[in-house]
Coordinates of C-alpha atoms and ligand atoms in Angstrom, one line a residue:
M1 CA 68.6 93.1 91.2
P2 CA 69.6 90.1 89.4
I3 CA 73.0 89.4 88.3
Y4 CA 73.4 90.8 84.9
L5 CA 74.1 88.1 82.1
D6 CA 72.8 89.6 79.2
N7 CA 75.5 92.1 77.8
N8 CA 74.8 91.0 74.1
A9 CA 71.0 92.7 74.5
S10 CA 72.7 95.8 76.2
T11 CA 75.6 96.8 78.7
P12 CA 75.7 98.8 81.8
L13 CA 76.7 102.5 81.4
D14 CA 80.3 102.9 82.5
P15 CA 80.2 105.2 85.2
R16 CA 83.3 107.3 83.5
V17 CA 81.1 107.8 80.4
L18 CA 78.1 109.0 82.7
Q19 CA 80.3 111.5 84.4
I20 CA 81.4 112.9 81.1
M21 CA 77.9 113.0 79.9
L22 CA 76.5 114.7 83.0
D23 CA 79.2 117.5 82.6
I24 CA 78.5 118.0 79.0
Q25 CA 74.7 118.2 79.6
K26 CA 75.2 120.8 82.4
K27 CA 77.8 123.0 80.9
Y28 CA 77.9 122.7 77.2
F29 CA 74.2 123.1 76.1
G30 CA 74.9 124.6 72.9
N31 CA 73.6 123.7 69.5
P32 CA 76.6 122.3 67.4
A33 CA 74.9 123.8 64.3
S34 CA 75.0 127.4 65.9
V35 CA 77.8 128.6 63.8
L36 CA 77.6 132.5 65.2
H37 CA 78.8 131.9 68.9
S38 CA 81.0 129.9 71.3
W39 CA 78.2 127.9 72.8
G40 CA 77.8 126.4 69.5
W41 CA 81.3 126.4 68.6
Q42 CA 82.2 124.3 71.8
A43 CA 79.4 121.9 71.2
E44 CA 80.5 121.3 67.6
E45 CA 84.1 120.8 69.2
I46 CA 82.9 118.0 71.3
V47 CA 81.1 116.1 68.7
N48 CA 84.3 116.4 66.3
I49 CA 86.3 114.8 69.3
A50 CA 83.9 112.0 69.7
R51 CA 83.8 111.4 65.8
E52 CA 87.4 110.8 66.0
K53 CA 87.2 108.5 68.9
V54 CA 84.6 106.7 67.2
A55 CA 85.8 106.4 63.7
S56 CA 89.3 105.0 65.4
P57 CA 88.6 101.4 66.3
L58 CA 87.7 101.0 62.5
G59 CA 90.9 102.3 61.2
A60 CA 88.7 105.2 59.5
P61 CA 88.7 108.7 59.2
A62 CA 86.5 110.9 61.2
S63 CA 84.7 112.2 58.3
S64 CA 83.4 108.5 57.5
I65 CA 81.0 108.6 60.6
I66 CA 77.4 110.0 60.6
F67 CA 75.9 109.8 63.9
T68 CA 72.4 108.3 64.0
S69 CA 69.9 107.4 66.9
G70 CA 71.3 103.8 67.0
A71 CA 72.2 101.0 65.0
T72 CA 68.6 100.2 63.8
E73 CA 68.3 103.6 62.1
S74 CA 72.2 103.3 60.5
I75 CA 70.8 99.9 59.3
N76 CA 67.9 101.6 57.7
L77 CA 70.0 104.5 56.3
A78 CA 72.5 102.0 54.8
I79 CA 70.0 99.9 53.0
Q80 CA 67.1 102.4 52.1
G81 CA 69.9 105.0 51.6
L82 CA 70.4 103.1 48.4
R83 CA 66.8 102.6 46.9
N84 CA 67.5 104.8 43.8
K85 CA 70.4 103.0 42.8
S86 CA 70.7 99.8 40.6
P87 CA 70.7 97.0 40.1
K88 CA 67.7 96.5 42.2
R89 CA 68.9 93.2 44.2
M90 CA 70.1 92.8 47.5
I91 CA 71.6 89.7 49.4
A92 CA 71.7 89.1 53.1
S93 CA 72.7 86.0 55.6
A94 CA 69.7 84.4 56.9
I95 CA 71.1 85.2 60.3
E96 CA 70.8 89.1 60.3
H97 CA 69.3 91.0 62.9
K98 CA 65.6 91.9 62.4
A99 CA 66.7 95.4 61.7
V100 CA 68.2 94.2 58.6
L101 CA 65.5 91.6 57.8
D102 CA 62.8 93.9 57.9
T103 CA 64.3 96.8 56.0
L104 CA 65.0 94.0 53.2
R105 CA 61.4 93.0 53.3
Y106 CA 60.7 96.8 52.9
M107 CA 62.7 97.1 50.2
E108 CA 61.2 94.3 48.3
T109 CA 58.0 96.5 48.4
L110 CA 60.1 99.1 46.4
G111 CA 60.8 96.5 43.7
F112 CA 64.0 95.2 45.0
E113 CA 64.7 91.3 44.5
V114 CA 66.1 90.2 47.9
V115 CA 68.2 86.9 48.3
Q116 CA 68.9 85.2 51.5
I117 CA 72.4 83.1 51.9
G118 CA 72.5 80.2 54.4
V119 CA 75.0 79.5 57.0
N120 CA 76.1 76.0 58.1
N121 CA 75.4 74.5 61.5
L122 CA 78.2 76.7 63.1
G123 CA 76.6 79.7 61.9
E124 CA 79.1 80.5 59.4
L125 CA 78.0 81.9 55.9
D126 CA 78.0 79.8 53.1
L127 CA 80.6 81.5 50.9
D128 CA 80.0 79.3 47.8
Q129 CA 76.5 80.3 47.8
L130 CA 77.3 84.0 48.5
E131 CA 79.7 83.8 45.3
S132 CA 77.2 81.9 43.1
A133 CA 74.7 84.7 44.3
L134 CA 77.0 87.4 43.3
K135 CA 77.3 86.0 39.6
T136 CA 74.0 87.9 39.2
P137 CA 74.4 91.7 39.3
T138 CA 73.8 92.7 43.0
L139 CA 73.6 96.4 44.6
L140 CA 74.3 95.6 47.8
A141 CA 75.4 92.6 50.5
S142 CA 74.3 92.8 54.2
I143 CA 76.3 90.7 56.5
I144 CA 76.4 90.5 60.5
L145 CA 80.0 90.3 61.6
A146 CA 79.2 88.7 64.9
N147 CA 75.9 87.3 65.6
N148 CA 74.0 88.5 68.3
E149 CA 72.5 85.3 69.5
I150 CA 75.3 82.8 68.7
G151 CA 78.3 84.8 68.6
T152 CA 79.6 83.3 65.5
L153 CA 82.3 85.6 63.6
Q154 CA 82.2 85.8 59.9
D155 CA 85.4 85.6 57.5
I156 CA 84.8 89.4 56.7
K157 CA 88.3 89.4 54.7
T158 CA 86.8 86.8 52.1
I159 CA 83.4 88.1 51.9
S160 CA 84.8 91.5 51.2
Q161 CA 87.0 90.1 48.3
L162 CA 84.3 88.5 46.8
C163 CA 81.9 91.5 47.1
Q164 CA 84.7 93.8 45.5
R165 CA 85.2 90.9 42.6
H166 CA 81.6 91.2 41.7
N167 CA 81.1 95.0 41.9
C168 CA 78.6 94.6 45.0
L169 CA 78.8 97.0 48.0
L170 CA 79.2 95.4 51.3
H171 CA 77.3 96.4 54.5
L172 CA 78.2 95.1 57.7
D173 CA 76.4 94.9 61.1
I174 CA 79.1 95.3 63.5
V175 CA 77.1 96.1 66.4
Q176 CA 78.2 93.0 68.5
A177 CA 81.9 93.2 67.4
Y178 CA 82.7 96.9 67.2
S179 CA 85.7 97.9 69.6
K180 CA 85.9 94.4 70.8
M181 CA 88.0 93.0 68.1
V182 CA 90.4 94.4 65.8
L183 CA 88.7 96.0 62.7
D184 CA 90.8 97.6 60.1
F185 CA 88.6 99.1 57.4
S186 CA 91.6 100.7 55.7
S187 CA 92.8 97.1 54.7
T188 CA 89.5 95.2 54.3
K189 CA 87.1 97.2 52.1
V190 CA 83.7 97.7 53.7
D191 CA 81.4 100.2 52.1
L192 CA 78.8 100.5 55.0
A193 CA 78.9 99.5 58.7
S194 CA 76.4 99.8 61.3
F195 CA 77.1 100.1 65.2
N196 CA 75.9 101.8 68.5
A197 CA 77.0 103.0 71.8
H198 CA 74.9 100.6 74.1
K199 CA 76.8 97.6 73.5
I200 CA 80.2 99.0 74.6
Y201 CA 79.1 100.4 78.1
G202 CA 77.9 103.6 76.4
P203 CA 74.3 105.3 76.1
K204 CA 71.4 104.0 74.4
G205 CA 69.8 106.1 71.7
I206 CA 72.8 106.9 69.8
G207 CA 74.6 104.9 67.1
A208 CA 76.6 105.6 63.9
L209 CA 77.0 104.7 60.3
Y210 CA 80.3 104.2 58.7
I211 CA 80.3 105.3 55.0
H212 CA 83.3 104.8 52.8
P213 CA 84.7 107.9 51.5
D214 CA 84.1 106.4 47.8
L215 CA 80.5 106.3 48.9
S216 CA 80.2 109.7 50.0
G217 CA 77.2 111.7 48.5
E218 CA 75.9 108.5 47.0
L219 CA 73.0 107.6 49.9
T220 CA 69.6 109.5 49.6
P221 CA 68.8 110.1 53.3
I222 CA 65.9 108.7 55.0
I223 CA 65.1 111.6 57.5
W224 CA 65.0 115.2 56.1
G225 CA 65.4 118.6 57.4
G226 CA 68.0 120.9 58.5
G227 CA 70.7 119.3 56.6
H228 CA 73.0 118.0 59.5
E229 CA 75.5 115.2 59.0
R230 CA 76.6 116.1 55.6
G231 CA 72.5 116.3 54.6
L232 CA 72.5 112.4 55.5
R233 CA 70.6 112.8 58.8
S234 CA 69.0 115.9 59.8
G235 CA 68.0 116.6 63.4
T236 CA 69.8 118.5 66.2
L237 CA 72.8 116.4 67.2
N238 CA 72.4 114.8 70.8
V239 CA 75.9 116.0 72.1
P240 CA 76.1 114.3 75.4
A241 CA 75.1 111.0 74.0
I242 CA 77.6 111.6 71.2
A243 CA 80.4 112.6 73.7
G244 CA 79.5 109.4 75.7
F245 CA 79.8 107.2 72.5
G246 CA 83.2 108.7 71.9
E247 CA 84.4 108.2 75.4
A248 CA 83.2 104.7 75.5
A249 CA 84.8 103.8 72.4
A250 CA 88.2 105.2 73.4
L251 CA 87.7 103.2 76.7
M252 CA 87.2 99.9 74.9
V253 CA 90.3 100.7 72.5
R254 CA 92.4 101.7 75.6
E255 CA 91.4 98.9 78.0
C256 CA 90.9 96.3 75.4
E257 CA 93.7 93.7 76.5
E258 CA 92.8 93.6 80.0
V259 CA 88.8 93.4 79.3
T260 CA 89.4 90.8 76.9
L261 CA 91.4 88.6 79.1
S262 CA 88.9 89.1 82.1
I263 CA 85.8 88.3 80.0
R264 CA 87.4 85.2 78.3
Q265 CA 88.6 83.8 81.8
L266 CA 84.8 84.5 83.1
T267 CA 83.0 83.0 80.0
T268 CA 85.7 79.7 80.4
R269 CA 84.7 79.5 83.9
F270 CA 81.2 79.7 83.2
S271 CA 81.0 77.2 80.4
K272 CA 83.0 74.7 82.6
L273 CA 80.7 75.0 85.5
I274 CA 77.6 74.4 83.3
R275 CA 79.3 71.6 81.4
E276 CA 80.2 70.0 84.9
S277 CA 76.5 70.3 86.0
F278 CA 75.0 69.0 82.7
P279 CA 77.7 66.8 80.6
S280 CA 75.0 66.6 77.9
S281 CA 74.8 70.4 77.2
C282 CA 76.3 71.9 74.2
L283 CA 77.4 75.3 72.7
N284 CA 75.6 76.5 69.8
G285 CA 77.5 78.6 67.1
H286 CA 81.3 78.2 66.4
P287 CA 83.4 76.9 69.2
A288 CA 86.3 79.2 68.5
K289 CA 85.2 82.1 65.8
R290 CA 83.0 83.8 68.2
V291 CA 82.5 87.0 69.8
I292 CA 84.0 87.3 73.5
G293 CA 81.3 87.0 76.2
N294 CA 78.7 85.3 74.3
L295 CA 77.6 81.7 75.2
N296 CA 74.5 80.2 73.5
I297 CA 73.9 76.9 75.5
Q298 CA 71.6 74.0 74.9
V299 CA 70.9 71.8 77.8
P300 CA 68.8 68.6 76.2
G301 CA 65.4 68.4 77.6
I302 CA 65.0 71.7 79.4
D303 CA 62.5 74.3 78.7
A304 CA 64.9 77.4 78.4
A305 CA 62.0 80.2 78.7
Q306 CA 60.5 78.7 81.9
M307 CA 64.2 78.3 83.3
A308 CA 64.9 81.8 82.6
G309 CA 61.4 83.0 84.0
R310 CA 62.0 81.5 87.1
L311 CA 65.4 82.8 87.5
A312 CA 64.4 86.3 86.6
E313 CA 64.9 87.6 90.3
K314 CA 68.4 86.0 90.5
V315 CA 69.9 85.9 87.2
A316 CA 69.2 87.9 84.2
I317 CA 69.8 85.7 81.0
S318 CA 67.6 85.7 77.6
T319 CA 66.6 82.8 75.1
S320 CA 67.4 84.6 72.0
S321 CA 67.9 88.3 71.0
A322 CA 66.0 91.2 72.9
C323 CA 64.2 92.1 69.8
M324 CA 62.6 88.7 69.3
G325 CA 61.0 88.8 72.5
A326 CA 59.0 85.4 72.8
K327 CA 59.1 84.7 69.5
S328 CA 61.1 81.4 68.0
S329 CA 64.7 82.3 67.0
H330 CA 65.3 82.4 63.1
V331 CA 69.0 82.2 63.9
L332 CA 68.8 78.8 65.6
D333 CA 66.4 77.5 62.9
A334 CA 69.0 78.7 60.2
I335 CA 71.8 76.6 61.8
G336 CA 69.5 73.5 61.6
L337 CA 68.2 73.2 65.3
S338 CA 65.1 71.4 65.9
A339 CA 62.1 73.1 67.4
E340 CA 63.1 70.9 70.7
E341 CA 66.5 72.0 70.5
I342 CA 65.7 75.7 70.1
R343 CA 63.4 75.2 73.3
S344 CA 66.2 73.9 75.3
T345 CA 68.7 76.8 74.2
F346 CA 69.6 80.0 76.4
R347 CA 71.7 83.0 75.9
V348 CA 74.4 84.3 78.2
G349 CA 76.4 87.5 77.4
I350 CA 79.3 88.1 79.7
G351 CA 80.6 91.8 80.0
R352 CA 83.3 93.7 81.6
F353 CA 81.7 94.6 84.7
N354 CA 80.7 91.1 85.7
T355 CA 82.9 89.4 88.6
P356 CA 84.3 86.0 89.2
E357 CA 81.9 85.5 92.3
E358 CA 78.6 86.6 90.2
I359 CA 79.9 84.0 87.7
E360 CA 80.0 81.3 90.3
L361 CA 76.8 82.3 91.9
A362 CA 75.1 82.5 88.3
A363 CA 76.1 79.1 87.2
K364 CA 74.9 77.6 90.7
E365 CA 71.5 79.4 90.4
I366 CA 71.1 78.3 86.7
S367 CA 72.0 74.8 87.7
D368 CA 69.6 74.7 90.4
A369 CA 66.8 76.1 88.5
I370 CA 67.3 73.7 85.8
N371 CA 67.3 70.6 88.3
K372 CA 64.1 72.0 89.9
L373 CA 62.2 71.7 86.5
S374 CA 63.8 68.4 85.5
Ligands
LIG1 N1 72.0 94.5 65.1 C1 72.5 93.7 66.2 C2 73.4 92.7 65.9 C3 72.2 94.0 67.3 O1 72.4 93.1 68.4 C4 71.3 95.3 67.5 C5 70.7 95.6 69.0 O2 70.0 94.8 69.7 C6 70.9 96.1 66.5 C7 71.6 95.7 65.4 C8 70.1 97.2 66.8 O3 70.6 98.1 67.5 P1 69.9 99.7 68.2 O4 69.3 98.8 69.5 O5 71.1 100.4 68.3 O6 69.0 99.8 67.3

């Protein structure tokens, strides 16, 4: 298999997480909604413990977490869940994930006005534009904390203050940042936040929506049925996946310092190797305010998609977000890159299971592939 450097698309399952999931799948098959016997109670207890662990990196109470099938569903619930509220106006940055952009497009069909806020050439939100947009009464602002393509981190404290000042709810897409950096929702007011397990070495198909206690009871569900998750998300809970999510979050918190250090060292080394091979290469996104492990590199003159395709058996990288497929990146477009610059850009996502040897070899393979193409 190729060396895996696409950790912004998804991460490998931590073997310790897998072990817990297997044990639970085998031994605790009860339905947490079964209230009349111990099979149900045990399953419910597993879910309760996981809920605490998932809430902990946000400095939030367990009761603020709703489990979903992934961040896409969480985002849909956060945005569509407000469809019966007013004012009928929502704001988002131009560099949101498609899950946000497409959901907002749907909200337009329901009569909502949707306003996009631009970013500068490093991917930072234009705060003046945001403030002026907020002068018109707005229900929700949806902002991606760490961009999945260029890694740029937004100034959440200021964004939160602006939203509060203008009485606008704030939804954050924290998928790429969750448990990789300190987030304290007890000191920074965030109303809603969407995230998942598969970007933190947990399983796919499980995510969560954080809901501020003040907003409890205010959302309208998008999935109806047995009234699970306080009536907000019906459907039998996926207990092994939820336990895996909790364990993955707990491991990230416990091992944060050493993992961060290792990923930083590997990322610095990889950047250095690419810059030595291609002095004209540059990094897209913010040079410092970026999520760990993400590199979005432009090597002038290359066809990055062709290069990534040629490399596919040796190194796994991407040209934009996994959800964009072969489509051109709206994120790179929003930071002002030309079509030619977008064509010569590739994304590398370094994760906790990458080794120094892999980094040396991957940088060499990428350099060789580029040299062969030019
Ligand atoms: N938001 C961001 C920033 C992402 O990177 C992703 C994953 O690709 C999503 C949302 C969607 O997450 P999920 O795969 O859990 O639906």
